[in-house]
Amino acid sequence: MSFEADLFRAADKLRGNLEASEYKHVALGLIFLKYISEAFEAQRAKLEQEEFADPEDPEEYLQDRVFWVPDIARWSYLRDNARVRDLEIIDPVTGSKKKVDIGGLIDAAMEAIEKANSTTLKGVLPKDYGRPALDKEMIGDLVELFSDITMHTEGEKSRDLLGRAYEYFLSGFAGAEGRRGGEFFTPRSVVRVMVEMLEPFRGRVYDPCCGSGGMFVQSEKFIEDHSDQRNVDEAKRQISIYGQERNHTTWRLCKMNLAVRGIDADIRWNNEGSFIRDEFSNVKFDFVLANPPFNVSDWWRESLAEDIRWTAFGTPPQGNANYAWLSHIYHHLAPRGTASVVLANGSMSSQQSGEGEIRRKMIENDSVDCMVALPGQLFYSTQIPACLWFLARDKSANGHRDRRGEILFIDARKLGVMVDRTRREFAPDDIAKIAKTYHSWRNKDGGYEDVPGFCRAAPKEEVARHGYVLTPGRFVGAEDAVDDGVLFEERVGTLRQALAGQFERSRDLETQITASLSRLAE
């Protein structure tokens, strides 16, 4: 089992009766504190070795993208006071003396960090560790647990461990929360498919519903994996990251997640969301990565009726936001921009409320580059089968071959491995297979071949003959998955009834056999 898994399991044991949705803020806030303290101490040690540097000057840290950490917030101080009940401190907000336990001390540490780094962290950090309902023994246990994370590592490696821990904890809490967990976390293997296919080496990267920032973390990870290790920092500076999130709590998770990874980003929040109040209305992006909520029905406002984002393909239906997301994302693409979007399978074939007509316009306009059908059980939040849409502003540009008049279809429903009883993940080989197929298809040097049952490049005219339905199974040769419309809970209930009937029949047969054997023995 991995380091992250061991750590999460140990931390989860300390959770007690606390709900996962509440506990995640407790644990993730502490990992964040540990990370910025490690980064601060590493920078401090570096400055102490420089002749003209001042280790007590906050600017010496901020210029190297390291947060200034006041004395009260340094991890060593928190660790040494993990079991305190009545510690006297100076309140960083009021400047007055007060007595606190470990919960109150952590709240003061968060306040002090926000105050010292107000331009980037104001209003971001959790500050309710001191509330009476939170078990202070559990908080002390967590502080001591996280103190051991980097006992045997130093510098960049120790901070990378903390970044990995933060991401793993996000995933673990998403699994524990089920449906609600999917609102802030997209499974890493799905994001990796999207990122590996788009290859965001340089330019502006955008997510209009960014959750906890997983798309951005994997974009930077992609650059790390595909760059000369001597120039990774320079390579990372070639991309700029932008995001918007409607849920304030999730926005805070995102800000901390990116800070733990050392990622600079412009992440904005408002409670109206990207449709109603687009924070980047005049900005175009080279890459868009998004996993919007599926089939949202209450997104429409009358103020959107003549919105410029609907100019290309028409006004989306008011009762389902799927095509509103596609239109919003396409609108934000730069002249050579590409996008990857997770949507429910129904988006590929729906004819309701004009969706079929919008899809026809997208296909005729050569805006759809590739469609990927995903296997079931990939997501925490839904059992609804999902797919990936790949959009392109210009299929003749971007250094690739001219793909106008074609759409690549990939049926990945048979890929992936079950990682537990309920959830599937793409293995590294699966991710490489999907990405390589897309890259070879759009590559000027050729090398692509249709693979029956997996992938096929279909001409636009053939898609038109199929009524502009974009389900990969129709084109690659595999049978379409039959959706009988029965809800998952309903199906399980039916199966349970059938099984109960079989058990009853089994008991009847057992009684008959026993009676028959008794008669033979007489």
Coordinates of C-alpha atoms in Angstrom, one line a residue:
M1 CA 0.0 0.0 0.0
S2 CA 1.3 3.5 -0.9
F3 CA 2.5 6.1 1.6
E4 CA -0.6 8.2 0.9
A5 CA -3.0 5.3 1.4
D6 CA -1.4 4.4 4.7
L7 CA -1.6 8.0 5.9
F8 CA -5.2 8.4 4.9
R9 CA -6.2 5.1 6.6
A10 CA -4.4 6.2 9.8
A11 CA -6.1 9.7 9.7
D12 CA -9.5 8.2 9.0
K13 CA -9.2 6.0 12.1
L14 CA -9.0 9.2 14.1
R15 CA -12.2 10.6 12.6
G16 CA -14.5 8.9 15.0
N17 CA -18.1 9.9 14.5
L18 CA -17.3 13.1 12.5
E19 CA -18.8 13.3 9.1
A20 CA -16.4 13.0 6.2
S21 CA -17.7 16.2 4.7
E22 CA -16.7 18.0 7.9
Y23 CA -13.5 16.1 8.7
K24 CA -11.9 16.8 5.3
H25 CA -11.6 20.5 6.2
V26 CA -9.9 19.6 9.5
A27 CA -7.4 17.2 7.9
L28 CA -6.7 19.1 4.7
G29 CA -6.2 22.4 6.6
L30 CA -3.5 20.7 8.7
I31 CA -1.7 19.3 5.6
F32 CA -1.7 22.8 4.2
L33 CA -0.2 24.2 7.3
K34 CA 2.5 21.5 7.4
Y35 CA 3.3 22.2 3.7
I36 CA 3.7 25.9 3.9
S37 CA 5.8 25.6 7.1
E38 CA 8.1 23.1 5.4
A39 CA 8.5 25.4 2.4
F40 CA 9.1 28.4 4.7
E41 CA 11.8 26.5 6.7
A42 CA 13.5 25.4 3.5
Q43 CA 13.6 28.9 2.2
R44 CA 14.8 30.2 5.6
A45 CA 17.7 27.7 5.5
K46 CA 18.6 28.8 2.0
L47 CA 18.6 32.5 3.0
E48 CA 20.8 31.9 6.0
Q49 CA 23.5 30.6 3.7
E50 CA 23.4 33.8 1.6
E51 CA 25.6 36.7 2.6
F52 CA 23.3 39.6 1.9
A53 CA 19.9 37.9 2.5
D54 CA 17.6 38.7 5.4
P55 CA 15.8 35.6 6.7
E56 CA 13.5 37.9 8.7
D57 CA 12.3 39.9 5.7
P58 CA 8.9 38.5 4.3
E59 CA 9.7 39.9 0.8
E60 CA 12.7 37.4 0.6
Y61 CA 10.1 34.6 0.7
L62 CA 7.3 36.1 -1.3
Q63 CA 9.6 36.9 -4.3
D64 CA 10.3 33.1 -4.5
R65 CA 6.6 32.2 -4.2
V66 CA 7.0 31.0 -0.6
F67 CA 4.4 32.1 2.0
W68 CA 5.6 34.0 5.0
V69 CA 4.8 32.0 8.1
P70 CA 4.7 33.9 11.4
D71 CA 6.2 32.2 14.6
I72 CA 2.8 31.2 15.9
A73 CA 2.0 29.2 12.7
R74 CA 5.2 27.3 12.3
W75 CA 4.7 23.6 12.4
S76 CA 7.3 23.0 15.1
Y77 CA 5.4 25.3 17.5
L78 CA 2.1 23.5 16.7
R79 CA 3.7 20.1 17.2
D80 CA 5.2 21.1 20.5
N81 CA 1.8 22.3 21.7
A82 CA -0.4 19.5 20.3
R83 CA -1.7 18.6 23.7
V84 CA -2.0 22.0 25.3
R85 CA -5.2 23.0 27.2
D86 CA -4.5 26.5 28.4
L87 CA -1.7 28.1 26.4
E88 CA -1.4 31.9 26.5
I89 CA -0.9 33.6 23.1
I90 CA -1.2 37.0 21.4
D91 CA -4.3 37.0 19.2
P92 CA -3.0 37.8 15.7
V93 CA -6.2 39.7 14.9
T94 CA -6.8 41.8 18.0
G95 CA -3.3 41.9 19.4
S96 CA -4.6 41.0 22.9
K97 CA -3.6 38.1 25.1
K98 CA -5.8 35.0 25.3
K99 CA -5.6 31.4 26.4
V100 CA -6.3 28.6 23.9
D101 CA -6.2 24.8 23.5
I102 CA -4.7 23.2 20.3
G103 CA -7.8 24.0 18.3
G104 CA -7.7 27.7 19.2
L105 CA -3.9 27.7 18.5
I106 CA -4.5 26.3 15.0
D107 CA -7.2 29.0 14.4
A108 CA -4.7 31.7 15.5
A109 CA -2.1 30.2 13.2
M110 CA -4.5 30.3 10.2
E111 CA -5.4 33.9 11.0
A112 CA -1.8 34.8 11.3
I113 CA -0.9 33.2 7.9
E114 CA -3.9 34.9 6.2
K115 CA -2.9 38.3 7.6
A116 CA 0.7 37.9 6.5
N117 CA -0.3 36.7 3.0
S118 CA -3.5 38.6 2.5
T119 CA -3.2 39.1 -1.3
T120 CA -3.4 35.4 -2.0
L121 CA -4.9 33.7 1.1
K122 CA -7.4 36.1 2.5
G123 CA -10.6 34.2 3.4
V124 CA -9.2 30.9 2.2
L125 CA -8.1 29.0 5.3
P126 CA -10.4 27.1 7.7
K127 CA -10.6 28.7 11.1
D128 CA -13.0 26.7 13.2
Y129 CA -10.7 24.2 14.9
G130 CA -11.5 25.8 18.3
R131 CA -15.2 25.1 18.2
P132 CA -16.4 23.1 21.2
A133 CA -17.9 20.2 19.1
L134 CA -14.5 19.3 17.7
D135 CA -12.5 16.7 19.8
K136 CA -9.2 18.3 20.7
E137 CA -7.6 15.0 21.4
M138 CA -8.3 14.0 17.8
I139 CA -6.8 17.3 16.5
G140 CA -3.7 16.6 18.6
D141 CA -3.5 13.1 17.2
L142 CA -3.7 14.5 13.7
V143 CA -0.9 17.0 14.3
E144 CA 1.4 14.3 15.6
L145 CA 0.4 12.0 12.7
F146 CA 1.2 14.6 10.1
S147 CA 4.4 15.5 11.9
D148 CA 5.8 12.2 10.8
I149 CA 5.0 12.6 7.1
T150 CA 8.5 13.9 6.2
M151 CA 10.6 12.4 8.9
H152 CA 12.9 10.7 6.4
T153 CA 12.8 13.2 3.5
E154 CA 14.0 16.7 2.9
G155 CA 13.5 19.7 0.7
E156 CA 11.5 19.3 -2.5
K157 CA 10.9 15.6 -1.9
S158 CA 9.2 16.2 1.5
R159 CA 7.0 19.0 0.0
D160 CA 6.0 16.7 -2.9
L161 CA 4.9 14.1 -0.4
L162 CA 2.6 16.6 1.2
G163 CA 1.2 17.6 -2.2
R164 CA 0.5 14.0 -3.0
A165 CA -1.0 13.5 0.5
Y166 CA -3.4 16.4 -0.1
E167 CA -4.5 15.0 -3.4
Y168 CA -5.0 11.5 -2.0
F169 CA -7.0 12.9 0.9
L170 CA -9.2 14.8 -1.5
S171 CA -9.8 11.5 -3.4
G172 CA -10.4 9.6 -0.2
F173 CA -12.9 12.1 1.2
A174 CA -14.7 12.2 -2.2
G175 CA -15.1 8.5 -2.0
A176 CA -16.4 8.7 1.6
E177 CA -18.9 11.4 0.7
G178 CA -20.2 9.6 -2.4
R179 CA -22.4 11.8 -4.6
R180 CA -21.5 15.0 -2.8
G181 CA -17.8 14.1 -3.2
G182 CA -18.0 14.2 -7.0
E183 CA -18.9 17.9 -6.7
F184 CA -15.4 18.9 -5.7
F185 CA -13.2 16.0 -7.1
T186 CA -12.7 14.4 -10.6
P187 CA -11.0 11.0 -10.3
R188 CA -7.3 11.4 -11.2
S189 CA -7.2 8.7 -13.9
V190 CA -10.0 10.5 -15.9
V191 CA -8.2 13.9 -15.6
R192 CA -5.0 12.2 -16.8
V193 CA -6.7 11.0 -19.9
M194 CA -8.0 14.5 -20.7
V195 CA -4.6 16.1 -20.0
E196 CA -2.5 13.6 -21.9
M197 CA -4.7 13.9 -24.9
L198 CA -4.7 17.8 -24.9
E199 CA -1.0 18.2 -24.0
P200 CA -1.1 21.6 -22.4
F201 CA 2.6 22.5 -22.8
R202 CA 2.2 26.3 -23.1
G203 CA -0.6 28.9 -23.1
R204 CA -3.6 29.6 -21.0
V205 CA -5.4 26.7 -19.2
Y206 CA -9.0 27.3 -18.0
D207 CA -11.7 25.4 -16.0
P208 CA -15.0 27.1 -15.6
C209 CA -16.2 24.8 -12.8
C210 CA -12.8 24.0 -11.3
G211 CA -13.8 22.1 -8.1
S212 CA -10.7 21.5 -6.0
G213 CA -8.3 22.1 -8.9
G214 CA -7.5 18.6 -10.0
M215 CA -7.3 19.6 -13.7
F216 CA -4.6 22.2 -12.9
V217 CA -2.6 19.8 -10.7
Q218 CA -2.5 17.2 -13.5
S219 CA -1.6 19.8 -16.1
E220 CA 1.5 20.8 -14.2
K221 CA 2.2 17.1 -13.5
F222 CA 2.0 16.5 -17.3
I223 CA 4.7 19.2 -17.8
E224 CA 6.9 17.7 -15.1
D225 CA 6.6 14.2 -16.7
H226 CA 7.3 15.5 -20.3
S227 CA 10.0 18.1 -19.7
D228 CA 13.8 18.1 -19.2
Q229 CA 14.1 17.8 -15.5
R230 CA 16.8 20.5 -15.4
N231 CA 14.3 23.0 -16.8
V232 CA 11.0 22.0 -15.2
D233 CA 10.4 25.3 -13.4
E234 CA 11.0 27.2 -16.7
A235 CA 8.6 24.8 -18.5
K236 CA 5.9 25.4 -15.9
R237 CA 6.1 29.1 -16.4
Q238 CA 4.9 28.5 -20.0
I239 CA 1.4 28.0 -18.8
S240 CA -1.0 30.3 -17.0
I241 CA -3.9 28.9 -15.0
Y242 CA -7.4 30.3 -14.7
G243 CA -10.5 28.9 -12.9
Q244 CA -13.9 29.8 -11.5
E245 CA -15.8 28.0 -8.8
R246 CA -19.3 28.7 -7.5
N247 CA -19.1 26.8 -4.2
H248 CA -17.1 28.9 -1.7
T249 CA -16.0 26.0 0.4
T250 CA -14.8 24.1 -2.7
W251 CA -13.0 27.3 -3.9
R252 CA -11.1 27.3 -0.6
L253 CA -10.1 23.7 -1.1
C254 CA -8.8 24.6 -4.6
K255 CA -6.8 27.5 -3.4
M256 CA -5.1 25.4 -0.8
N257 CA -4.6 22.5 -3.2
L258 CA -2.8 24.7 -5.7
A259 CA -0.8 26.4 -2.9
V260 CA 0.4 23.0 -1.6
R261 CA 1.6 22.2 -5.1
G262 CA 3.3 25.6 -5.5
I263 CA 1.0 26.4 -8.5
D264 CA 0.3 30.1 -9.3
A265 CA -3.2 30.5 -10.6
D266 CA -6.1 33.0 -10.9
I267 CA -9.0 31.2 -9.3
R268 CA -12.1 33.3 -8.8
W269 CA -15.3 32.7 -6.8
N270 CA -18.7 34.1 -7.0
N271 CA -22.0 32.5 -5.9
E272 CA -23.7 33.0 -9.3
G273 CA -21.4 30.8 -11.3
S274 CA -19.8 30.9 -14.8
F275 CA -23.1 31.2 -16.7
I276 CA -24.6 34.2 -14.8
R277 CA -21.4 36.0 -13.9
D278 CA -18.5 34.9 -16.1
E279 CA -15.4 36.1 -14.3
F280 CA -13.3 35.8 -17.5
S281 CA -15.9 37.0 -20.1
N282 CA -13.3 38.7 -22.3
V283 CA -10.5 36.1 -22.1
K284 CA -9.7 33.3 -24.6
F285 CA -7.9 30.2 -23.6
D286 CA -5.6 27.7 -25.4
F287 CA -6.8 24.7 -23.3
V288 CA -10.1 24.2 -21.5
L289 CA -10.5 21.2 -19.1
A290 CA -13.9 20.8 -17.4
N291 CA -16.1 18.3 -15.6
P292 CA -19.3 20.3 -15.1
P293 CA -22.2 18.9 -13.1
F294 CA -24.3 16.6 -15.3
N295 CA -27.8 17.5 -16.5
V296 CA -28.3 20.7 -14.3
S297 CA -31.9 21.8 -14.7
D298 CA -32.0 25.1 -12.9
W299 CA -29.2 27.0 -14.6
W300 CA -31.2 29.4 -16.8
R301 CA -31.9 33.1 -16.2
E302 CA -33.8 35.5 -18.5
S303 CA -30.7 37.7 -18.6
L304 CA -29.0 34.9 -20.7
A305 CA -31.5 35.0 -23.5
E306 CA -29.3 37.1 -26.0
D307 CA -25.9 36.0 -24.6
I308 CA -23.0 36.2 -27.0
R309 CA -21.9 32.6 -26.0
W310 CA -24.9 31.2 -27.8
T311 CA -24.0 32.9 -31.1
A312 CA -22.2 30.0 -32.7
F313 CA -24.7 27.2 -32.2
G314 CA -27.9 28.7 -30.8
T315 CA -29.5 29.1 -27.4
P316 CA -29.2 25.9 -25.2
P317 CA -32.4 24.4 -23.7
Q318 CA -33.4 26.0 -20.4
G319 CA -34.0 22.6 -18.7
N320 CA -30.5 21.1 -19.1
A321 CA -27.2 22.9 -18.9
N322 CA -25.1 20.3 -20.9
Y323 CA -25.0 22.2 -24.1
A324 CA -24.7 25.5 -22.3
W325 CA -21.4 24.2 -20.9
L326 CA -20.2 23.2 -24.4
S327 CA -21.2 26.6 -25.8
H328 CA -19.6 28.5 -22.9
I329 CA -16.4 26.5 -23.3
Y330 CA -16.3 26.8 -27.1
H331 CA -16.8 30.5 -26.8
H332 CA -13.7 30.8 -24.6
L333 CA -11.4 28.9 -26.9
A334 CA -8.6 30.9 -28.6
P335 CA -8.2 30.7 -32.4
R336 CA -6.2 27.5 -32.0
G337 CA -7.7 26.4 -28.7
T338 CA -8.8 22.8 -27.8
A339 CA -11.0 21.6 -25.0
S340 CA -11.9 18.4 -23.2
V341 CA -15.2 18.2 -21.3
V342 CA -16.8 15.4 -19.3
L343 CA -20.6 15.0 -19.9
A344 CA -23.3 12.4 -19.4
N345 CA -23.7 10.0 -22.3
G346 CA -27.1 11.4 -23.1
S347 CA -25.4 14.5 -24.5
M348 CA -24.2 12.5 -27.4
S349 CA -27.6 11.5 -28.7
S350 CA -30.3 13.6 -27.0
Q351 CA -32.9 15.3 -29.3
Q352 CA -34.8 17.1 -26.6
S353 CA -35.5 20.8 -26.6
G354 CA -33.3 21.5 -29.6
E355 CA -30.1 19.7 -28.4
G356 CA -30.0 17.7 -31.6
E357 CA -30.0 20.8 -33.7
I358 CA -27.2 22.4 -31.6
R359 CA -25.2 19.2 -32.0
R360 CA -25.7 19.2 -35.8
K361 CA -24.4 22.8 -36.0
M362 CA -21.3 21.8 -33.9
I363 CA -20.6 18.9 -36.2
E364 CA -21.2 20.9 -39.4
N365 CA -19.0 23.6 -38.1
D366 CA -16.2 21.1 -37.5
S367 CA -16.1 22.0 -33.8
V368 CA -16.1 18.4 -32.6
D369 CA -12.6 16.8 -32.8
C370 CA -13.0 13.5 -30.9
M371 CA -15.5 11.6 -28.7
V372 CA -14.5 9.0 -26.1
A373 CA -17.0 6.7 -24.4
L374 CA -16.0 6.0 -20.8
P375 CA -16.6 2.8 -18.8
G376 CA -19.0 2.9 -15.9
Q377 CA -18.1 3.3 -12.2
L378 CA -15.3 5.8 -12.8
F379 CA -17.0 8.6 -10.8
Y380 CA -17.8 9.1 -7.1
S381 CA -20.8 11.2 -7.7
T382 CA -22.9 9.3 -10.2
Q383 CA -23.7 6.0 -11.8
I384 CA -24.7 7.8 -15.0
P385 CA -22.5 6.6 -17.9
A386 CA -20.2 9.4 -19.1
C387 CA -18.2 10.5 -22.1
L388 CA -15.5 12.9 -23.1
W389 CA -16.1 15.6 -25.7
F390 CA -13.0 17.1 -27.4
L391 CA -13.6 20.4 -29.1
A392 CA -11.3 22.4 -31.4
R393 CA -11.6 26.0 -32.7
D394 CA -9.6 25.1 -35.9
K395 CA -9.0 21.5 -36.9
S396 CA -6.6 22.6 -39.6
A397 CA -4.2 24.3 -37.3
N398 CA -2.1 23.9 -34.2
G399 CA 0.7 22.0 -35.8
H400 CA -1.4 19.0 -36.6
R401 CA -2.8 17.6 -39.9
D402 CA -6.0 19.1 -41.4
R403 CA -8.8 17.0 -39.7
R404 CA -11.7 19.0 -41.1
G405 CA -14.6 16.7 -42.2
E406 CA -13.6 13.9 -39.7
I407 CA -14.3 13.0 -36.1
L408 CA -12.4 10.4 -34.2
F409 CA -14.5 8.0 -32.1
I410 CA -12.9 6.0 -29.3
D411 CA -14.8 3.4 -27.3
A412 CA -13.0 3.0 -24.0
R413 CA -15.9 1.2 -22.2
K414 CA -13.9 -2.0 -21.8
L415 CA -10.8 -0.4 -20.4
G416 CA -9.9 0.2 -16.7
V417 CA -9.6 -2.0 -13.7
M418 CA -11.7 -2.3 -10.5
V419 CA -9.8 -0.7 -7.6
D420 CA -12.5 -1.6 -5.1
R421 CA -16.0 -3.1 -5.0
T422 CA -17.7 0.0 -6.5
R423 CA -15.1 2.0 -8.5
R424 CA -13.0 1.6 -11.6
E425 CA -9.8 3.4 -12.7
F426 CA -7.9 3.7 -15.9
A427 CA -4.5 2.0 -15.6
P428 CA -1.4 3.8 -17.0
D429 CA -1.5 1.6 -20.1
D430 CA -5.2 2.5 -20.7
I431 CA -4.4 6.2 -20.5
A432 CA -1.4 5.8 -22.9
K433 CA -3.5 3.7 -25.4
I434 CA -6.3 6.4 -25.6
A435 CA -3.9 9.3 -25.8
K436 CA -1.7 7.6 -28.4
T437 CA -4.7 6.9 -30.6
Y438 CA -5.8 10.5 -30.6
H439 CA -2.3 11.8 -31.2
S440 CA -1.5 9.4 -34.1
W441 CA -4.9 10.4 -35.7
R442 CA -4.2 14.1 -35.6
N443 CA -0.4 13.7 -36.4
K444 CA 0.9 15.0 -39.7
D445 CA 3.1 12.0 -40.1
G446 CA 0.3 9.5 -40.0
G447 CA 0.5 6.1 -38.3
Y448 CA -3.2 6.0 -37.3
E449 CA -5.3 2.9 -38.1
D450 CA -8.9 2.1 -37.2
V451 CA -9.2 -0.7 -34.7
P452 CA -12.6 -2.5 -34.9
G453 CA -14.4 -2.2 -31.6
F454 CA -12.1 0.5 -30.2
C455 CA -11.5 3.4 -32.5
R456 CA -12.5 4.8 -35.9
A457 CA -12.2 8.1 -37.8
A458 CA -15.6 8.7 -39.4
P459 CA -16.3 11.3 -42.1
K460 CA -18.8 14.0 -41.2
E461 CA -21.2 12.7 -43.9
E462 CA -21.5 9.4 -42.1
V463 CA -22.2 11.1 -38.8
A464 CA -25.0 13.0 -40.6
R465 CA -26.5 9.7 -41.9
H466 CA -26.6 8.6 -38.2
G467 CA -28.7 11.6 -37.4
Y468 CA -25.8 13.5 -35.9
V469 CA -25.6 11.1 -33.0
L470 CA -22.0 10.9 -31.6
T471 CA -22.1 7.6 -29.7
P472 CA -18.7 5.9 -30.5
G473 CA -20.3 2.4 -30.4
R474 CA -22.2 3.3 -33.6
F475 CA -19.0 3.9 -35.5
V476 CA -16.3 1.6 -34.1
G477 CA -18.3 -1.5 -34.6
A478 CA -19.2 -2.3 -31.0
E479 CA -22.8 -2.6 -30.0
D480 CA -24.4 0.4 -28.3
A481 CA -24.9 0.0 -24.6
V482 CA -28.7 -0.4 -24.1
D483 CA -30.1 2.1 -21.6
D484 CA -33.4 0.8 -20.4
G485 CA -34.0 3.9 -18.3
V486 CA -34.2 2.0 -15.1
L487 CA -32.7 3.8 -12.1
F488 CA -29.8 2.1 -10.3
E489 CA -31.7 1.9 -7.0
E490 CA -34.7 0.4 -8.8
R491 CA -32.6 -2.2 -10.5
V492 CA -31.0 -3.2 -7.2
G493 CA -34.4 -3.5 -5.6
T494 CA -35.6 -5.8 -8.4
L495 CA -32.5 -8.0 -8.2
R496 CA -32.9 -8.2 -4.4
Q497 CA -36.5 -9.4 -4.8
A498 CA -35.4 -12.0 -7.3
L499 CA -32.6 -13.2 -5.1
A500 CA -35.0 -13.5 -2.1
G501 CA -37.3 -15.6 -4.2
Q502 CA -34.4 -17.9 -5.2
F503 CA -33.4 -18.3 -1.6
E504 CA -36.9 -19.2 -0.7
R505 CA -37.0 -21.8 -3.5
S506 CA -33.7 -23.2 -2.3
R507 CA -35.0 -23.6 1.3
D508 CA -38.1 -25.4 -0.1
L509 CA -35.9 -27.8 -2.1
E510 CA -33.7 -28.4 1.0
T511 CA -36.8 -29.4 3.0
Q512 CA -38.0 -31.7 0.2
I513 CA -34.6 -33.4 -0.1
T514 CA -34.4 -33.9 3.7
A515 CA -37.9 -35.4 3.8
S516 CA -37.0 -37.8 0.9
L517 CA -33.8 -38.9 2.6
S518 CA -35.7 -39.5 5.8
R519 CA -38.3 -41.8 4.0
L520 CA -35.4 -43.8 2.4
A521 CA -33.9 -44.3 5.8
E522 CA -37.1 -45.8 7.2

